[in-house]
Amino acid sequence: MNSYSHRRSNIDDCRIIDLKTVYHDNGRLSVMENLATAPFGIKRVYYLYDLPAGAERGGHSHIDTLELVIPLAGSFDVVVDDGHSVRRVSLNNPSKGLLLPAGIWRTLDNFSSGSICLVLASAKYDEADYIRDYHEFKKLTAEKE
Ligand code: TYD
């Protein structure tokens, strides 16, 4: 891992993005469009589902990858940590996503039964882009000071 390329982000950069949503008597339709919805080109889409009660996901940061997290069904929380400040964001509206810049440690928990977490990512899966050791993350973010 190249620590010099680790992005330095602030939890204030973790913002809610409103998806373009079409309201109809027969239901809602929300759209995610490349470069228009999220401020990055979408290279990968994955989703978490069948989450058992008490599940905790995430527990890592990315060196370069940006992600947009959308509660497709149900609700859950995303705890964002920039190495200095921590904030818990509750998601329960499928027309709103949470933008996670690179360099943010994220943990997902408090999943409601039947919830589905959709993630749009700016890069293909690459384990080398992960920081999974919190002490390593703290060391990298300490370089901010
Ligand atoms: P991980 O990123 O740890 O999941 P989460 O952050 O949701 O808890 O990934 C879990 C496993 O799935 C790990 O072995 C890597 C694999 N994986 C892929 O193969 N491709 C992917 O796009 C993702 C996100 C994970």
CSV table of C-alpha atoms and ligand atoms in Angstrom, one decimal:
chain,number,residue,atom,x,y,z
A,1,MET,CA,0.0,0.0,0.0
A,2,ASN,CA,1.3,3.5,-0.9
A,3,SER,CA,0.4,5.7,2.1
A,4,TYR,CA,1.2,8.8,0.1
A,5,SER,CA,-1.7,8.2,-2.2
A,6,HIS,CA,-4.2,7.9,0.6
A,7,ARG,CA,-6.9,10.5,0.2
A,8,ARG,CA,-7.5,12.9,3.1
A,9,SER,CA,-11.1,13.4,3.6
A,10,ASN,CA,-13.3,15.1,6.1
A,11,ILE,CA,-16.6,13.6,7.4
A,12,ASP,CA,-18.3,16.8,6.2
A,13,ASP,CA,-17.5,15.6,2.7
A,14,CYS,CA,-19.8,12.6,3.4
A,15,ARG,CA,-23.0,14.2,2.0
A,16,ILE,CA,-26.4,13.1,1.1
A,17,ILE,CA,-27.2,13.1,-2.6
A,18,ASP,CA,-30.8,13.3,-3.8
A,19,LEU,CA,-31.4,10.9,-6.7
A,20,LYS,CA,-33.5,12.0,-9.5
A,21,THR,CA,-36.9,10.7,-8.6
A,22,VAL,CA,-40.1,10.5,-10.5
A,23,TYR,CA,-43.3,10.4,-8.4
A,24,HIS,CA,-46.2,8.5,-9.7
A,25,ASP,CA,-49.6,7.4,-8.3
A,26,ASN,CA,-48.4,3.8,-9.0
A,27,GLY,CA,-45.0,4.2,-7.3
A,28,ARG,CA,-41.7,6.0,-7.3
A,29,LEU,CA,-38.8,5.6,-9.6
A,30,SER,CA,-35.3,6.8,-8.8
A,31,VAL,CA,-32.5,7.0,-11.3
A,32,MET,CA,-28.7,6.6,-10.9
A,33,GLU,CA,-26.9,7.9,-13.9
A,34,ASN,CA,-23.2,7.7,-14.7
A,35,LEU,CA,-21.5,11.0,-13.7
A,36,ALA,CA,-24.8,12.7,-13.1
A,37,THR,CA,-25.9,11.1,-9.9
A,38,ALA,CA,-22.6,10.7,-8.2
A,39,PRO,CA,-19.6,12.9,-8.8
A,40,PHE,CA,-17.7,9.9,-10.3
A,41,GLY,CA,-18.0,7.5,-13.1
A,42,ILE,CA,-19.7,4.3,-11.9
A,43,LYS,CA,-17.4,1.3,-12.5
A,44,ARG,CA,-19.1,-1.2,-10.1
A,45,VAL,CA,-22.4,-1.9,-8.5
A,46,TYR,CA,-22.9,-4.3,-5.6
A,47,TYR,CA,-25.5,-4.8,-2.9
A,48,LEU,CA,-25.7,-6.2,0.6
A,49,TYR,CA,-28.8,-8.3,1.5
A,50,ASP,CA,-29.9,-11.2,3.6
A,51,LEU,CA,-28.3,-9.4,6.5
A,52,PRO,CA,-28.7,-11.2,9.8
A,53,ALA,CA,-29.8,-9.3,12.9
A,54,GLY,CA,-26.9,-7.5,14.5
A,55,ALA,CA,-24.8,-7.6,11.3
A,56,GLU,CA,-21.9,-5.2,11.0
A,57,ARG,CA,-20.4,-4.6,7.6
A,58,GLY,CA,-17.6,-2.3,6.2
A,59,GLY,CA,-14.9,-1.7,8.7
A,60,HIS,CA,-12.4,-0.3,6.2
A,61,SER,CA,-11.5,2.7,4.2
A,62,HIS,CA,-10.5,3.1,0.6
A,63,ILE,CA,-7.4,4.7,-0.7
A,64,ASP,CA,-8.9,6.0,-3.9
A,65,THR,CA,-12.4,4.6,-4.4
A,66,LEU,CA,-15.5,6.7,-3.9
A,67,GLU,CA,-18.8,5.1,-3.1
A,68,LEU,CA,-22.5,6.1,-3.1
A,69,VAL,CA,-24.5,4.1,-0.6
A,70,ILE,CA,-28.3,3.8,-1.1
A,71,PRO,CA,-30.8,2.1,1.2
A,72,LEU,CA,-32.7,0.3,-1.5
A,73,ALA,CA,-35.0,-1.3,1.0
A,74,GLY,CA,-35.3,-0.9,4.8
A,75,SER,CA,-32.9,1.1,6.9
A,76,PHE,CA,-29.4,1.0,8.3
A,77,ASP,CA,-26.8,3.3,9.7
A,78,VAL,CA,-23.4,4.3,8.3
A,79,VAL,CA,-20.8,5.4,10.8
A,80,VAL,CA,-18.2,7.6,9.0
A,81,ASP,CA,-14.8,8.4,10.5
A,82,ASP,CA,-12.1,10.6,9.1
A,83,GLY,CA,-9.6,9.7,11.8
A,84,HIS,CA,-10.5,12.8,13.8
A,85,SER,CA,-14.3,13.0,13.9
A,86,VAL,CA,-17.0,10.3,13.8
A,87,ARG,CA,-20.6,10.7,12.7
A,88,ARG,CA,-23.5,8.3,12.5
A,89,VAL,CA,-25.8,8.7,9.4
A,90,SER,CA,-29.1,6.9,9.3
A,91,LEU,CA,-30.4,6.0,5.8
A,92,ASN,CA,-34.0,4.9,5.1
A,93,ASN,CA,-35.0,6.7,1.9
A,94,PRO,CA,-34.3,4.9,-1.4
A,95,SER,CA,-34.3,8.3,-3.2
A,96,LYS,CA,-31.3,9.5,-1.1
A,97,GLY,CA,-27.7,8.2,-1.1
A,98,LEU,CA,-24.7,8.9,1.1
A,99,LEU,CA,-21.5,9.9,-0.7
A,100,LEU,CA,-18.4,8.4,0.8
A,101,PRO,CA,-15.2,9.9,-0.5
A,102,ALA,CA,-12.0,7.9,-0.4
A,103,GLY,CA,-10.1,8.1,2.9
A,104,ILE,CA,-13.2,7.6,5.1
A,105,TRP,CA,-13.4,4.7,7.5
A,106,ARG,CA,-17.0,3.4,7.3
A,107,THR,CA,-19.0,0.9,9.3
A,108,LEU,CA,-22.5,-0.2,8.5
A,109,ASP,CA,-24.9,-1.5,11.2
A,110,ASN,CA,-28.4,-1.3,12.6
A,111,PHE,CA,-29.8,-3.1,9.5
A,112,SER,CA,-33.6,-3.5,9.6
A,113,SER,CA,-35.0,-6.9,8.7
A,114,GLY,CA,-35.1,-7.3,4.9
A,115,SER,CA,-32.9,-4.3,4.2
A,116,ILE,CA,-30.9,-4.0,1.0
A,117,CYS,CA,-27.8,-1.7,0.8
A,118,LEU,CA,-26.9,-0.8,-2.8
A,119,VAL,CA,-23.4,0.6,-3.4
A,120,LEU,CA,-22.1,2.4,-6.5
A,121,ALA,CA,-18.4,2.5,-6.7
A,122,SER,CA,-15.9,4.6,-8.8
A,123,ALA,CA,-13.6,1.6,-9.3
A,124,LYS,CA,-13.6,-2.1,-9.9
A,125,TYR,CA,-12.9,-4.3,-6.9
A,126,ASP,CA,-9.3,-4.2,-5.9
A,127,GLU,CA,-8.2,-5.5,-2.5
A,128,ALA,CA,-5.1,-3.3,-2.7
A,129,ASP,CA,-7.4,-0.2,-2.5
A,130,TYR,CA,-8.6,-1.2,1.0
A,131,ILE,CA,-7.2,-0.3,4.4
A,132,ARG,CA,-8.7,-2.8,6.7
A,133,ASP,CA,-6.5,-2.1,9.8
A,134,TYR,CA,-7.9,0.7,11.9
A,135,HIS,CA,-4.5,1.5,13.4
A,136,GLU,CA,-3.0,1.9,9.9
A,137,PHE,CA,-5.9,4.2,9.0
A,138,LYS,CA,-5.3,6.3,12.1
A,139,LYS,CA,-1.6,6.5,11.2
A,140,LEU,CA,-2.5,7.7,7.7
A,141,THR,CA,-5.0,10.3,8.9
A,142,ALA,CA,-2.7,11.5,11.6
A,143,GLU,CA,-0.5,12.8,8.7
A,144,LYS,CA,-3.2,15.4,8.2
A,145,GLU,CA,-2.0,17.3,11.2
B,1,TYD,P1,-16.0,-6.4,2.0
B,1,TYD,O1,-15.6,-5.2,1.2
B,1,TYD,O2,-15.2,-6.7,3.3
B,1,TYD,O3,-17.6,-6.3,2.5
B,1,TYD,P2,-18.3,-5.2,3.4
B,1,TYD,O4,-17.5,-4.0,3.4
B,1,TYD,O5,-19.6,-5.0,2.7
B,1,TYD,O6,-18.4,-5.7,4.8
B,1,TYD,O7,-16.1,-7.7,1.1
B,1,TYD,C1,-16.5,-8.9,1.5
B,1,TYD,C2,-15.9,-10.0,0.6
B,1,TYD,O8,-16.5,-9.8,-0.7
B,1,TYD,C3,-14.4,-9.9,0.5
B,1,TYD,O9,-13.9,-11.2,0.5
B,1,TYD,C4,-14.2,-9.2,-0.8
B,1,TYD,C5,-15.4,-9.6,-1.6
B,1,TYD,N1,-15.8,-8.6,-2.6
B,1,TYD,C6,-15.6,-8.8,-3.9
B,1,TYD,O10,-15.2,-9.8,-4.4
B,1,TYD,N2,-16.0,-7.8,-4.8
B,1,TYD,C7,-16.6,-6.6,-4.4
B,1,TYD,O11,-16.9,-5.7,-5.2
B,1,TYD,C8,-16.7,-6.4,-3.0
B,1,TYD,C9,-17.3,-5.1,-2.5
B,1,TYD,C10,-16.3,-7.4,-2.1
